[in-house]
GROMACS .gro file of C-alpha atoms in nm:
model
  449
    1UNK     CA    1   0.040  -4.368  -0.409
    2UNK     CA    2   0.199  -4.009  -0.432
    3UNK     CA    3   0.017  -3.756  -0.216
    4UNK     CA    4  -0.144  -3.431  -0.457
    5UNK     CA    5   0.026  -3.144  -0.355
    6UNK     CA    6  -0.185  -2.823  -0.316
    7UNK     CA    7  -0.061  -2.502  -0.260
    8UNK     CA    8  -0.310  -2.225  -0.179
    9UNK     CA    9  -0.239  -1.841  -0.009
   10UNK     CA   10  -0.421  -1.749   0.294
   11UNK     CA   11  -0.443  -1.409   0.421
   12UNK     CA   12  -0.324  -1.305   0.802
   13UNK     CA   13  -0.515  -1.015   0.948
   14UNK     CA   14  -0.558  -0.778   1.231
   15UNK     CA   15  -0.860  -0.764   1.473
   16UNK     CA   16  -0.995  -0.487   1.279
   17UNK     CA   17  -0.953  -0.732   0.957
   18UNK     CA   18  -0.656  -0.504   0.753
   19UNK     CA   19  -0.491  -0.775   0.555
   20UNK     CA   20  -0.092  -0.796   0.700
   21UNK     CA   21   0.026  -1.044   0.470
   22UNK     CA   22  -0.011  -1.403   0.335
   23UNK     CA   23   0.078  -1.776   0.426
   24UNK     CA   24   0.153  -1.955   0.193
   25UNK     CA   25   0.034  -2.294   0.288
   26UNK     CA   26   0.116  -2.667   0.098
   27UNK     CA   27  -0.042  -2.986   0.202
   28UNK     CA   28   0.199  -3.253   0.217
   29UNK     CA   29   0.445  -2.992   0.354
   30UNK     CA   30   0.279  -2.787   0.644
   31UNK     CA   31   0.164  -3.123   0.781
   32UNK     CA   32   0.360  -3.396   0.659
   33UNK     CA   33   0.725  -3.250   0.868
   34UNK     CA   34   0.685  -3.487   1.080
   35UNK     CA   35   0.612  -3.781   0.864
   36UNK     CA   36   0.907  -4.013   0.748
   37UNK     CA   37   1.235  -3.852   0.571
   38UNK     CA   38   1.150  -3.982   0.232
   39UNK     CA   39   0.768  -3.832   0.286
   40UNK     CA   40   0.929  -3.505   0.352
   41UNK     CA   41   1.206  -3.470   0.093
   42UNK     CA   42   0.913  -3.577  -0.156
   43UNK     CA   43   0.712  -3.301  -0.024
   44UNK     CA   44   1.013  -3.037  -0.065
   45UNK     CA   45   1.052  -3.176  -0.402
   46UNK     CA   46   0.751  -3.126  -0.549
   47UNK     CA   47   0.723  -2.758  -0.361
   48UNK     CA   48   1.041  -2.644  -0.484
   49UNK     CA   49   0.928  -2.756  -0.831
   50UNK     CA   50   0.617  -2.564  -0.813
   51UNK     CA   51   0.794  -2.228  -0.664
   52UNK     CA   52   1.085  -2.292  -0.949
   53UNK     CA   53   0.837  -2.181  -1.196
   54UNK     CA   54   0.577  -1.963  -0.980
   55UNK     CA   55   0.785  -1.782  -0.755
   56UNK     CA   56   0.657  -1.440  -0.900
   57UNK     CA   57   0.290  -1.543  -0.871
   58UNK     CA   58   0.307  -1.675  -0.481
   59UNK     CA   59   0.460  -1.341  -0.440
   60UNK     CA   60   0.363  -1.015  -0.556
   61UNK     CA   61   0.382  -0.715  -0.378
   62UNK     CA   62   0.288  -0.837  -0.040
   63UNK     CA   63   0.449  -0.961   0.297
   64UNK     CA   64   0.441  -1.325   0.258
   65UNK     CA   65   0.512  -1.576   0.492
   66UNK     CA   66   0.628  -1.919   0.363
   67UNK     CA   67   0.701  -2.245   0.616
   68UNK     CA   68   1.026  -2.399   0.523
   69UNK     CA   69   1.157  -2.745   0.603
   70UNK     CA   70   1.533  -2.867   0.647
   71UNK     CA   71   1.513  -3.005   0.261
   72UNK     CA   72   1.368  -2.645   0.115
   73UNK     CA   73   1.665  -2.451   0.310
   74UNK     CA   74   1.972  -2.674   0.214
   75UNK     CA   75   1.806  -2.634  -0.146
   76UNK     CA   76   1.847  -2.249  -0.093
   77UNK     CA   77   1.508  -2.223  -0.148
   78UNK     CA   78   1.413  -1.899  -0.021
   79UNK     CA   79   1.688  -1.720  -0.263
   80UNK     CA   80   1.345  -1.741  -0.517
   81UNK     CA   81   1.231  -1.460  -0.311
   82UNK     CA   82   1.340  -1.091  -0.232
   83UNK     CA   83   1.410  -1.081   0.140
   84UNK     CA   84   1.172  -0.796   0.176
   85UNK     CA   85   0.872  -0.945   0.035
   86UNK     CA   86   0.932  -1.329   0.197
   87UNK     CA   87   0.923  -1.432   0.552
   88UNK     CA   88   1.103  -1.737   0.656
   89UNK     CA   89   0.857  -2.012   0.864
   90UNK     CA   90   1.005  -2.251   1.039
   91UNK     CA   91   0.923  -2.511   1.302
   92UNK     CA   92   1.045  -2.764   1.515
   93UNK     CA   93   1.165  -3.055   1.268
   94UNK     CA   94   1.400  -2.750   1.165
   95UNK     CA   95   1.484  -2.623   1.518
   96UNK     CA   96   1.618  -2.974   1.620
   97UNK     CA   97   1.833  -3.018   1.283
   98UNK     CA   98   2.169  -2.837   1.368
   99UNK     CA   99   2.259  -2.754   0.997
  100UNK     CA  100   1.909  -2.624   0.901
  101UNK     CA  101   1.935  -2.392   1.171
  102UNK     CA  102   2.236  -2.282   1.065
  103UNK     CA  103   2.114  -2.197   0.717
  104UNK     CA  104   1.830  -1.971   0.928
  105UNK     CA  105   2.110  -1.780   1.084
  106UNK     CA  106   2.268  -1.727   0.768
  107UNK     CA  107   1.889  -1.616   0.555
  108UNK     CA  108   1.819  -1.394   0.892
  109UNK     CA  109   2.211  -1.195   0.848
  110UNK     CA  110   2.121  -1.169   0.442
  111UNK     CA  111   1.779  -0.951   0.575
  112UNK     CA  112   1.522  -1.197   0.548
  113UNK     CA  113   1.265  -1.192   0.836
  114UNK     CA  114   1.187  -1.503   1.048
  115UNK     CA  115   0.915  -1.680   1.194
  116UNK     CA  116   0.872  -1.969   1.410
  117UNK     CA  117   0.520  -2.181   1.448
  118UNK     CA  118   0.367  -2.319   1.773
  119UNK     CA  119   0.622  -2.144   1.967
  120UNK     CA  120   0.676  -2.319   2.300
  121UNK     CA  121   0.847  -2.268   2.629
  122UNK     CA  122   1.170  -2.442   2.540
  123UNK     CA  123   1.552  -2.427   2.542
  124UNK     CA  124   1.608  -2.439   2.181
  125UNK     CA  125   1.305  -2.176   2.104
  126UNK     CA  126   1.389  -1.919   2.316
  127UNK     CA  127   1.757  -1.955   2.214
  128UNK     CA  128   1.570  -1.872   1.866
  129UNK     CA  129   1.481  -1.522   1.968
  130UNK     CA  130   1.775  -1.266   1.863
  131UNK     CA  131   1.688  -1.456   1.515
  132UNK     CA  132   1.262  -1.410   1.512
  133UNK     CA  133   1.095  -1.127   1.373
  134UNK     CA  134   0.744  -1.311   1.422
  135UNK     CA  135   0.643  -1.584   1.706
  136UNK     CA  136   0.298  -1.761   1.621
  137UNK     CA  137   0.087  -1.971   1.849
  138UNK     CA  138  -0.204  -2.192   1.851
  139UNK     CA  139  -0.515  -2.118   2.052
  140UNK     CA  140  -0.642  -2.405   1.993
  141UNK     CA  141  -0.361  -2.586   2.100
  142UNK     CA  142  -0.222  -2.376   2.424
  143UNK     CA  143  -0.380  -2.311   2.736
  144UNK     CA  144  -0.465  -1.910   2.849
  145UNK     CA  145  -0.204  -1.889   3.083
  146UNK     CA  146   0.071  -2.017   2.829
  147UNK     CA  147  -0.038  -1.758   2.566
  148UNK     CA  148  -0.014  -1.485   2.792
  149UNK     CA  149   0.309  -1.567   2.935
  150UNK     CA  150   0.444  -1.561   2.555
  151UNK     CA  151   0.282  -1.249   2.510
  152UNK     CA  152   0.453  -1.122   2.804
  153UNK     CA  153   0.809  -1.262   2.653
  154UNK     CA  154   0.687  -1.127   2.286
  155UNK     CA  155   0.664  -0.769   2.382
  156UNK     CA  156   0.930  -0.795   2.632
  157UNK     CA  157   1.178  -0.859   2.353
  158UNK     CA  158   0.955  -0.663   2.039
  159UNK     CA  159   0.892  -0.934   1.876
  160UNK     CA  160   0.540  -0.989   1.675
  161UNK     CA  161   0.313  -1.225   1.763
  162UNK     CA  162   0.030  -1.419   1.533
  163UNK     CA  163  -0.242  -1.632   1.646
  164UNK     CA  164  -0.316  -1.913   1.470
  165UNK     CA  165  -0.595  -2.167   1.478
  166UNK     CA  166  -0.896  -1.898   1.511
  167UNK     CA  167  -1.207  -2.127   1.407
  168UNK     CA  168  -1.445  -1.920   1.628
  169UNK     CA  169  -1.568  -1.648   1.767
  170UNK     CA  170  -1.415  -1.732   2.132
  171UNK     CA  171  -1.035  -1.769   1.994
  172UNK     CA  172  -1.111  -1.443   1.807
  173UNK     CA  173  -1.156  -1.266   2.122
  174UNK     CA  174  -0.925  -1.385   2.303
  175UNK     CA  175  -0.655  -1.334   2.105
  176UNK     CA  176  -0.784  -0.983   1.999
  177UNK     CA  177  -0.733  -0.908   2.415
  178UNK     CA  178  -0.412  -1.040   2.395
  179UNK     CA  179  -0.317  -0.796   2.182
  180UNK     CA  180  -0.158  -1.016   1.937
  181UNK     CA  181  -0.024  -0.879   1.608
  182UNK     CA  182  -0.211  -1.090   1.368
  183UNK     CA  183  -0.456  -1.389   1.329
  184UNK     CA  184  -0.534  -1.666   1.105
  185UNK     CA  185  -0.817  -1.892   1.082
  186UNK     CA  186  -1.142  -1.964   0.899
  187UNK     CA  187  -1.297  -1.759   1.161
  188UNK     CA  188  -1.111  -1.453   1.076
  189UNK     CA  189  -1.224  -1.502   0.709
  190UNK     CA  190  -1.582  -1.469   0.831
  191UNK     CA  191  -1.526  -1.166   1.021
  192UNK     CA  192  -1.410  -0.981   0.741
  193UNK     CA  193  -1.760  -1.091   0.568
  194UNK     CA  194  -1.946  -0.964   0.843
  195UNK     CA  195  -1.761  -0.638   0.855
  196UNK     CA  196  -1.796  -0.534   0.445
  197UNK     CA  197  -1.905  -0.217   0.412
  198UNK     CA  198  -2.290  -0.314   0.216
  199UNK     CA  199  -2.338  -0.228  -0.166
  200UNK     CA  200  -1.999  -0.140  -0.173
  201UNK     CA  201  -1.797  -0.116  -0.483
  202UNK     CA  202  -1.441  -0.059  -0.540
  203UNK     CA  203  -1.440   0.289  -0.656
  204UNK     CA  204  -1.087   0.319  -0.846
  205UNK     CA  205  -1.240   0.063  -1.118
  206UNK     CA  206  -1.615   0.285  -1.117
  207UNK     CA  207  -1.380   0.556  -1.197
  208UNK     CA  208  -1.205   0.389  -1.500
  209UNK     CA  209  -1.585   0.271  -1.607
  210UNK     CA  210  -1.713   0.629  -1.606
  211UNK     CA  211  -1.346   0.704  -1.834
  212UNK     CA  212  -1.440   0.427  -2.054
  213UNK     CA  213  -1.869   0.490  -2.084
  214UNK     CA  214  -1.767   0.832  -2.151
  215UNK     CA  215  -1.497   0.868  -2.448
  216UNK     CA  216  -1.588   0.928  -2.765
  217UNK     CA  217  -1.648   0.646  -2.883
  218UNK     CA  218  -1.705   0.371  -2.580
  219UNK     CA  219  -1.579   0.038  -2.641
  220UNK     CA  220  -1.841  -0.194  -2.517
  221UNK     CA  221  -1.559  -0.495  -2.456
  222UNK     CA  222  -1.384  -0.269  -2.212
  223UNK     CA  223  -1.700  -0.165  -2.043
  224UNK     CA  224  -1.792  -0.535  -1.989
  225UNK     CA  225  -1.486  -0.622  -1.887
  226UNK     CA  226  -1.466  -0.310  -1.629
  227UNK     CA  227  -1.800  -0.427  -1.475
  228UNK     CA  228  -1.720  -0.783  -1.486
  229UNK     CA  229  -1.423  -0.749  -1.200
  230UNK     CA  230  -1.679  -0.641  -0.958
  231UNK     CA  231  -1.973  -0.839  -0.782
  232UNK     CA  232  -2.112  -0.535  -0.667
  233UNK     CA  233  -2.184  -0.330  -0.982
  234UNK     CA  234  -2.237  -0.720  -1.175
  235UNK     CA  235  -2.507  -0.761  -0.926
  236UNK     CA  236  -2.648  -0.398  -1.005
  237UNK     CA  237  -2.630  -0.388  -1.376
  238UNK     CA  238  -2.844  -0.730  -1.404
  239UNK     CA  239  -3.095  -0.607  -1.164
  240UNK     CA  240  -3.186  -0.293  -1.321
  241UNK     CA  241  -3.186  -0.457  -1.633
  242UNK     CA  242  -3.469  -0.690  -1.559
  243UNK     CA  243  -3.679  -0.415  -1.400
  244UNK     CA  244  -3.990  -0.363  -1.514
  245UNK     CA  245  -3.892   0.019  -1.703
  246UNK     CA  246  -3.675  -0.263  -1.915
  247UNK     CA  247  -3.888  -0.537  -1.941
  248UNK     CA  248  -3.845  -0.776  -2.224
  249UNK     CA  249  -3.978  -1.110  -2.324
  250UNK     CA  250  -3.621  -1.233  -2.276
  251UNK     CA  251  -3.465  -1.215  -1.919
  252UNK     CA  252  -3.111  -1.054  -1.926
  253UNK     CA  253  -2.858  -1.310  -1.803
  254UNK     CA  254  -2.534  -1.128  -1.863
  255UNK     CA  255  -2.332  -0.832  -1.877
  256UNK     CA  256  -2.296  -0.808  -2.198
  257UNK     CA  257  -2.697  -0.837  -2.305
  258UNK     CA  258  -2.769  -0.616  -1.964
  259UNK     CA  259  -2.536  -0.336  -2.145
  260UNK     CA  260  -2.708  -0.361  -2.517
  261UNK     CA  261  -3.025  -0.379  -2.337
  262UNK     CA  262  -2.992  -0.062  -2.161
  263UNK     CA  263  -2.810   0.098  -2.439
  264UNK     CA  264  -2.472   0.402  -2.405
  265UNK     CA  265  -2.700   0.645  -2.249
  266UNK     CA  266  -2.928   0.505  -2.026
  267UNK     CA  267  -2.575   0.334  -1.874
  268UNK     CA  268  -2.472   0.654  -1.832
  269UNK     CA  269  -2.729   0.739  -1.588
  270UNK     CA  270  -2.694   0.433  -1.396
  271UNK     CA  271  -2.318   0.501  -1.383
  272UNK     CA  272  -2.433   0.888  -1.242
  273UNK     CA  273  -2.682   0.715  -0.999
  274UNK     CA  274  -2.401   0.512  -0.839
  275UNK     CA  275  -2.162   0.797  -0.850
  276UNK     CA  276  -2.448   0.963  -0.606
  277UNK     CA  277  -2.430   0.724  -0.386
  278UNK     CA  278  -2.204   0.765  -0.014
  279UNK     CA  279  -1.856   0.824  -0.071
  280UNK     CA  280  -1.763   0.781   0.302
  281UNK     CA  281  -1.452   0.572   0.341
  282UNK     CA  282  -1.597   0.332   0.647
  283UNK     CA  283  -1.489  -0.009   0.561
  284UNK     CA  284  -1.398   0.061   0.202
  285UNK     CA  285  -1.030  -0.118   0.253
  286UNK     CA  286  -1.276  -0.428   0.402
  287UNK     CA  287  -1.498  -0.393   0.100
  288UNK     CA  288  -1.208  -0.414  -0.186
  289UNK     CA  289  -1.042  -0.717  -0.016
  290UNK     CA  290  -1.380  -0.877  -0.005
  291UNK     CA  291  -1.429  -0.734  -0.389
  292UNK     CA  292  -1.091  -0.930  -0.496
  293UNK     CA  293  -1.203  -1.255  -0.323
  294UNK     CA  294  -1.488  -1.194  -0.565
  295UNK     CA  295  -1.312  -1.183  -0.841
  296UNK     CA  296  -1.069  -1.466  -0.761
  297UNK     CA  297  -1.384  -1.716  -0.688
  298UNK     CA  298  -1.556  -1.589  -1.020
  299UNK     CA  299  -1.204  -1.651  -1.219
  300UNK     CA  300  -1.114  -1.986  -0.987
  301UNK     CA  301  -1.454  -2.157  -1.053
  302UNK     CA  302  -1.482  -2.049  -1.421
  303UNK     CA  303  -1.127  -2.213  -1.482
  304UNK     CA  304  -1.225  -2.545  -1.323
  305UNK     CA  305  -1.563  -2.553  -1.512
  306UNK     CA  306  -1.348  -2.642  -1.861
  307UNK     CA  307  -1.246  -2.986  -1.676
  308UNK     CA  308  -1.560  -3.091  -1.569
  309UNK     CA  309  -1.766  -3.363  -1.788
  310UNK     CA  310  -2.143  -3.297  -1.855
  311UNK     CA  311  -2.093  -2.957  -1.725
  312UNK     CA  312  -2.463  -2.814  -1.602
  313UNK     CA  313  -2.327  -2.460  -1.625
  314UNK     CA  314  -2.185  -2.270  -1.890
  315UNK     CA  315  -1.783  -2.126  -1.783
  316UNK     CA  316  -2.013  -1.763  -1.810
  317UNK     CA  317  -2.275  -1.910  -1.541
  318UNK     CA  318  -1.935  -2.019  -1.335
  319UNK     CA  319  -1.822  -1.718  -1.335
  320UNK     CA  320  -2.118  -1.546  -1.197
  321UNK     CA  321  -2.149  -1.894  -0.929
  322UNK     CA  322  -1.778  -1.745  -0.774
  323UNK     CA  323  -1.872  -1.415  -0.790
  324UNK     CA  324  -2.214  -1.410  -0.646
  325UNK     CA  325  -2.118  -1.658  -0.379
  326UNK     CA  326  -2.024  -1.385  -0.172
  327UNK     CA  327  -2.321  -1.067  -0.259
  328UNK     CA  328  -2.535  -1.212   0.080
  329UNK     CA  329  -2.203  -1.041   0.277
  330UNK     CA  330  -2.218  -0.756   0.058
  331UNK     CA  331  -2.622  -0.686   0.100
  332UNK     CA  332  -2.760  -0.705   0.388
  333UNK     CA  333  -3.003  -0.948   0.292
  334UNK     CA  334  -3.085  -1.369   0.244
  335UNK     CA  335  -2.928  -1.527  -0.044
  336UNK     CA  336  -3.306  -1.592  -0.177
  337UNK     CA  337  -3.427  -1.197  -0.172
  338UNK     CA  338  -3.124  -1.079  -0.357
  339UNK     CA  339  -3.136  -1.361  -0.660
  340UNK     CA  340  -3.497  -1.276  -0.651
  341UNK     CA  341  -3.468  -1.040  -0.942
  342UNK     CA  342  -3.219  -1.180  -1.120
  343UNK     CA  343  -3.318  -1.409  -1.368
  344UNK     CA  344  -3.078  -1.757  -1.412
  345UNK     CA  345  -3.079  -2.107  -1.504
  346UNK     CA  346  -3.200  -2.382  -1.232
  347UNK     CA  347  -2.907  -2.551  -1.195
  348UNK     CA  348  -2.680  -2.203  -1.136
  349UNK     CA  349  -2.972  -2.053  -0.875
  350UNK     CA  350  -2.981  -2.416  -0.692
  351UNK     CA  351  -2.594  -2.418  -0.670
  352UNK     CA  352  -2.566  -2.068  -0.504
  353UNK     CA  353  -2.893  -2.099  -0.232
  354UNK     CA  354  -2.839  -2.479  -0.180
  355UNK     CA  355  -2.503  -2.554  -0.318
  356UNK     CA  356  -2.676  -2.834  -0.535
  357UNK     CA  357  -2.569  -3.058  -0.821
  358UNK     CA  358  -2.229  -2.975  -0.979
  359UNK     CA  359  -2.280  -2.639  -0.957
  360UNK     CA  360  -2.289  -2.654  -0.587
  361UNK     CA  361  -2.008  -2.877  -0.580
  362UNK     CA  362  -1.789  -2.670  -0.773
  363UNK     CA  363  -1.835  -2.382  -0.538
  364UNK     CA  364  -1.737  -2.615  -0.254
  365UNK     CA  365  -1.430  -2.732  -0.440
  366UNK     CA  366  -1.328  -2.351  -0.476
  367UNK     CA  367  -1.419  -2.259  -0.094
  368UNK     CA  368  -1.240  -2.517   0.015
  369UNK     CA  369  -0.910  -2.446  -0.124
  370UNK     CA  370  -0.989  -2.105  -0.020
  371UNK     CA  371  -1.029  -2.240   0.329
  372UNK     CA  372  -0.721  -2.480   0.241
  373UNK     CA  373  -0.942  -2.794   0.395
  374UNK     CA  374  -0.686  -3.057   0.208
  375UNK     CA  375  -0.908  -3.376   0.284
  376UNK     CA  376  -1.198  -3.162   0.126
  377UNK     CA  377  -1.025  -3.062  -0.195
  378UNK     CA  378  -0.919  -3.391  -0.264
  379UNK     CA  379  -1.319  -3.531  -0.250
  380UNK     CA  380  -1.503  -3.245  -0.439
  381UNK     CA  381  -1.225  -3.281  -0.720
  382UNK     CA  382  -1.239  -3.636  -0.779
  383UNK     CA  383  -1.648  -3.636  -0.767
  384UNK     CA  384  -1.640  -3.314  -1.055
  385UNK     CA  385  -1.411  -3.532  -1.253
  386UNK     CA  386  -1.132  -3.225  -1.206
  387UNK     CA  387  -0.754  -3.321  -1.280
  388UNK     CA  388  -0.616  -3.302  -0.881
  389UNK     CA  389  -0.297  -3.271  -1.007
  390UNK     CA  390  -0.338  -2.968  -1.188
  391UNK     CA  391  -0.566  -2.719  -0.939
  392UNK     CA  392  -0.260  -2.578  -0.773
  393UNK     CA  393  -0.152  -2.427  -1.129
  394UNK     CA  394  -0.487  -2.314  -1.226
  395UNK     CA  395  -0.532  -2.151  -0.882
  396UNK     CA  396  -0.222  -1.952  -0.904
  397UNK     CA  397  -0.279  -1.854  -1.231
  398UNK     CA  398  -0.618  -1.731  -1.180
  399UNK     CA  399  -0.431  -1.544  -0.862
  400UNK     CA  400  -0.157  -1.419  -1.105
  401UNK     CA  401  -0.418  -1.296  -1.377
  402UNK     CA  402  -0.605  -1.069  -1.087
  403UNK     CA  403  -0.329  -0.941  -0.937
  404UNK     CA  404  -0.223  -0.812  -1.258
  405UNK     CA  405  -0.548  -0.645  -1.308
  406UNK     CA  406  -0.602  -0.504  -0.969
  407UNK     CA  407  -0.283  -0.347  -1.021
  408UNK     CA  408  -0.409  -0.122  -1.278
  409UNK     CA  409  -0.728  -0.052  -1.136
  410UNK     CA  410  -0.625   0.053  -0.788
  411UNK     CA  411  -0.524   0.430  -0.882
  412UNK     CA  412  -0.823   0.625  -0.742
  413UNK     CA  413  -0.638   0.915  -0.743
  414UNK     CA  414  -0.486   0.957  -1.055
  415UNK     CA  415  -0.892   0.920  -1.188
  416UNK     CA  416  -1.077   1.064  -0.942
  417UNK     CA  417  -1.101   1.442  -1.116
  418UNK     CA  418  -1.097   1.306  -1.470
  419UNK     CA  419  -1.383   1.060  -1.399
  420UNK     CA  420  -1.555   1.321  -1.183
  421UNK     CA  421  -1.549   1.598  -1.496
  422UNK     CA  422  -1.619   1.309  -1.744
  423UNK     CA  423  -1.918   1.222  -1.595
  424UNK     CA  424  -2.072   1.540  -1.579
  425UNK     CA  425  -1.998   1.660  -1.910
  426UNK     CA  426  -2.141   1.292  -2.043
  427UNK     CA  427  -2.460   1.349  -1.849
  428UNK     CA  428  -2.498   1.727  -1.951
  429UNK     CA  429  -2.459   1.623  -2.360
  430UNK     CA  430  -2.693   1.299  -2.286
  431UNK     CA  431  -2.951   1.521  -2.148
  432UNK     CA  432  -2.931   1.784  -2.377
  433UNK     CA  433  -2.959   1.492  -2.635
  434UNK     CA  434  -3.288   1.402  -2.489
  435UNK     CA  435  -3.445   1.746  -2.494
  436UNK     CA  436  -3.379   1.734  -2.853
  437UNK     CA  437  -3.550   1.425  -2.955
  438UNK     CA  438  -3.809   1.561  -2.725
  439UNK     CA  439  -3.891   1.861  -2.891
  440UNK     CA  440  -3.815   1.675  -3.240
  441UNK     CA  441  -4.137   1.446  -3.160
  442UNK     CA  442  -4.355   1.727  -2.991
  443UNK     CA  443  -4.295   1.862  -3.338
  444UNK     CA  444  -4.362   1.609  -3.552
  445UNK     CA  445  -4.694   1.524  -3.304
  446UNK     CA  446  -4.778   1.887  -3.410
  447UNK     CA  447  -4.747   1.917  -3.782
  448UNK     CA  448  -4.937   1.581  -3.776
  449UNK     CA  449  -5.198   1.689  -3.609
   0.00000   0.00000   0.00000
C-alpha cells in the first residue's frame, strides 16, 4: 500500500525564539532515505510532484531549508527555488552517492547555500566543508563531548550550526550554551509559548481596524474580517460583548453578532481602550509569530471541518477551536478562567479544555501536523473520516492564503500616524455625538415635565 505523503513547514529558531527560517519536512522522504531504492524514488516522486505545483507556497519570503535526496537533485529539483530563499539539505544516502554529490558542488557554485544533517566525524563530511553553509546535529543522538568538538570545528571554519532534536528543556540548554546558531524541536515550539508577550495583539492590523472603524462609512465585512486574523482582539471583542453593560437574552457567539451588538460607536471606544493599552515593544516579534500560528490553526482546522461526516461543530466554531487553542499562552491564565465568559456550544468548549469528541480530535489532527508527528496524522485523519491524501494541499493552501494576508497587514509604519489621527478625530465626533443626544433627552425630559 502506497505510503501518504505529508509535507508540513517547521520553523528553526534562536535561543531567544526569533524565527531564522523554515524546514521543510516530508514523511516518506526525511525518513524513508534509507529505505529500499524503489521506496525512495517513490518518495522523490510524489515530492517533486507536490513542489511542481506549490513551489511558491513552500516558499515565500523566508530562508527555507529543504532536505534533498539523490533522486530530487538529478531531477534538478532545487531549480523550483531562487537560490537566495532555498537552502540545500542533504545527508548521508547523498554524501556516499558520487554523482549526487557532484550535483551539490554544482547547486553550491550557482549560489545556493548548503546544509548537511547529523553531521559526524567522518572522512567524507569533513571533506564536505568548503561546500556547507550550515552543519546540524542531533542532541538527542550525540554525546556532549561530540557536540562540542563540532562546535569547536563549526566556528573554527564559520560555519553555522543548528541543533536538532530539542524535545526538552535539558537539550534546550545545552545547546543554547553551546552557542549554536539555531534549534529545532517541539520543545523550542513551547518556549516560544511561554515567552509571548500576554494580551498581546499584532498592532499593524489594530492600526488598519482603527482605518477601517473610522472612514466614513465603515464596512462591517472588513471590520470582521480585520478582527477575525487575530486571537487576541477575537478573544476581546466576545468578552466584552457578553458583559453584563451588554447583556442580552442571547449570548454573542461571533464576531460578527459581537460587532452589531455593540454597534459603530461603542466599537470605537473599545478600539480607543486597546489603543491605551502598553505600547512597549518587549516580546512583540514573539507575540506576532505566535499571532500567525493563530491564524494558521483557526484557517487549518476550519478547512478540515468541510471533510468531516456528522460534523459537531460548525466550520465558524472550527475556526474559533484553532484560534483559541493557543489564548492560555497568550493570558496568563487556565484554559477554564479565560472561556469562562465566553459563551459556546458543549461540544466546541469540551474540545478546547479536554480535547473531547471530534472537536478535540480535530485540534489534535492540526497540532500534530504542526508538530509533524507522521504516525499521529495518519490516526486522527482516518478516525475524523478526513481524505489523508489531500491534507498536505489544504495545509499549504491555508499557509499560502495567510501569508498573503500578513503581507498586507504587516506595515505598522506606513499606518501608525493615520490610525493614530483617525482615532482621535473618531472619538472626538462620537463624543460630541453623545453630548447631543444627551442634551436632546434632558430636553425633551423637560418640556415633558
Amino acid at each position: 500500500m502506497e505510503k501518504n505523503r505529508y509535507i508540513v513547514r517547521q520553523a528553526i529558531k534562536d535561543v531567544d525564539s526569533h524565527v531564522l527560517g523554515y524546514e521543510i519536512m516530508y514523511s516518506g522522504g526525511n525518513e524513508a532515505y534509507g529505505e529500499e531504492k524503489a521506496n525512495e524514488i517513490s518518495a522523490a516522486q510524489a515530492i517533486y510532484d507536490f513542489l511542481m505545483q506549490n513551489s511558491e507556497k513552500a516558499l515565500r519570503n523566508s530562508r527555507t531549508f529543504m532536505t534533498f535526496t539523490s533522486s530530487l537533485l538529478a531531477k534538478r529539483t532545487p531549480h523550483l527555488f531562487q537560490n537566495e530563499n532555498l537552502v540545500i539539505q542533504i545527508d548521508d544516502s547523498v554524501i556516499i552517492h558520487p554523482f549526487a554529490m557532484h550535483l551539490v558542488q554544482q547547486y553550491a557554485k550557482e549560489g545556493y547555500e548548503i546544509a548537511v544533517n547529523d553531521f559526524q566525524f567522518m572522512p567524507r563530511y569533513l571533506a564536505l566543508m568548503d561546500y556547507l553553509a550550515y552543519i546540524k546535529i542531533n542532541l538527542k543522538a550525540i554525546g556532549r563531548n561530540s557536540a562540542e568538538n563540532i562546535m569547536r570545528v563549526a566556528e573554527s571554519m564559520n560555519k553555522k550550526v543548528i541543533a536538532t532534536g530539542i524535545e526538552d528543556e535539558d537539550h534546550f540548554n545545552q545547546a543554547a550554551k553551546l552557542g549554536v546558531y539555531g534549534m529545532q524541536g517541539s520543545y523550542v515550539a513551547d518556549k516560544l509559548a511561554n515567552q509571548v508577550y500576554q494580551s498581546s495583539f499584532l498592532r499593524s492590523n489594530f492600526f488598519r481596524l482603527v482605518v477601517a472603524i473610522t472612514k466614513e462609512e465603515p464596512d462591517v465585512q472588513e471590520i470582521e474580517q480585520i478582527i477575525s486574523r487575530d486571537v487576541t482582539l477575537t478573544y476581546s471583542l466576545l468578552k466584552i460583548a457578553n458583559s453584563a453593560y451588554f447583556a442580552r437574552r442571547t449570548k454573542t457567539t461571533s464576531i460578527q453578532q459581537a460587532i452589531m451588538t455593540l454597534g459603530l460607536n461603542q466599537l470605537k471606544r473599545w478600539v480607543y481602550l486597546l489603543s491605551a493599552e502598553d505600547k512597549s515593544a518587549k516580546g512583540l516579534k514573539d507575540s506576532e509569530e505566535f499571532i500567525k500560528m493563530s491564524f494558521m490553526r483557526g484557517s487549518f482546522a476550519s478547512e478540515l471541518e468541510k471533510y468531516i461526516k456528522e460534523p459537531t461543530l460548525t466550520v465558524s466554531e472550527a475556526y474559533l477551536l484553532g484560534m483559541f487553542s493557543t489564548l492560555e499562552y497568550l493570558i496568563d491564565a487556565p484554559m477554564e478562567e479565560i472561556l469562562a465568559d465566553i459563551p459556546m456550544v458543549d461540544a466546541l468548549r469540551e474540545a478546547l479544555l479536554h480535547h473531547a469528541g471530534k472537536g478535540g480530535k480535530l485540534l489534535d489532527l492540526v497540532i500534530s501536523y504542526e508538530k509533524a508527528d507522521w504516525n499521529r496524522i495518519t490516526e486522527d485523519a482516518q478516525e475524523l473520516g478526513v481524505p489523508s491524501e489531500q491534507l498536505t494541499v489544504i495545509y499549504f493552501n491555508c499557509m499560502e492564503e495567510i501569508n498573503q494576508i500578513w503581507e498586507q497587514m504587516i506595515h505598522p509604519e506606513e499606518l501608525d500616524s493615520e490610525a493614530e489621527a483617525a482615532l482621535k478625530a473618531s472619538m472626538e465626533e462620537a463624543d460630541g455625538a453623545d453630548h447631543t443626544d444627551n442634551t436632546d433627552a434632558a430636553a425633551t425630559t423637560g418640556a415633558t415635565s
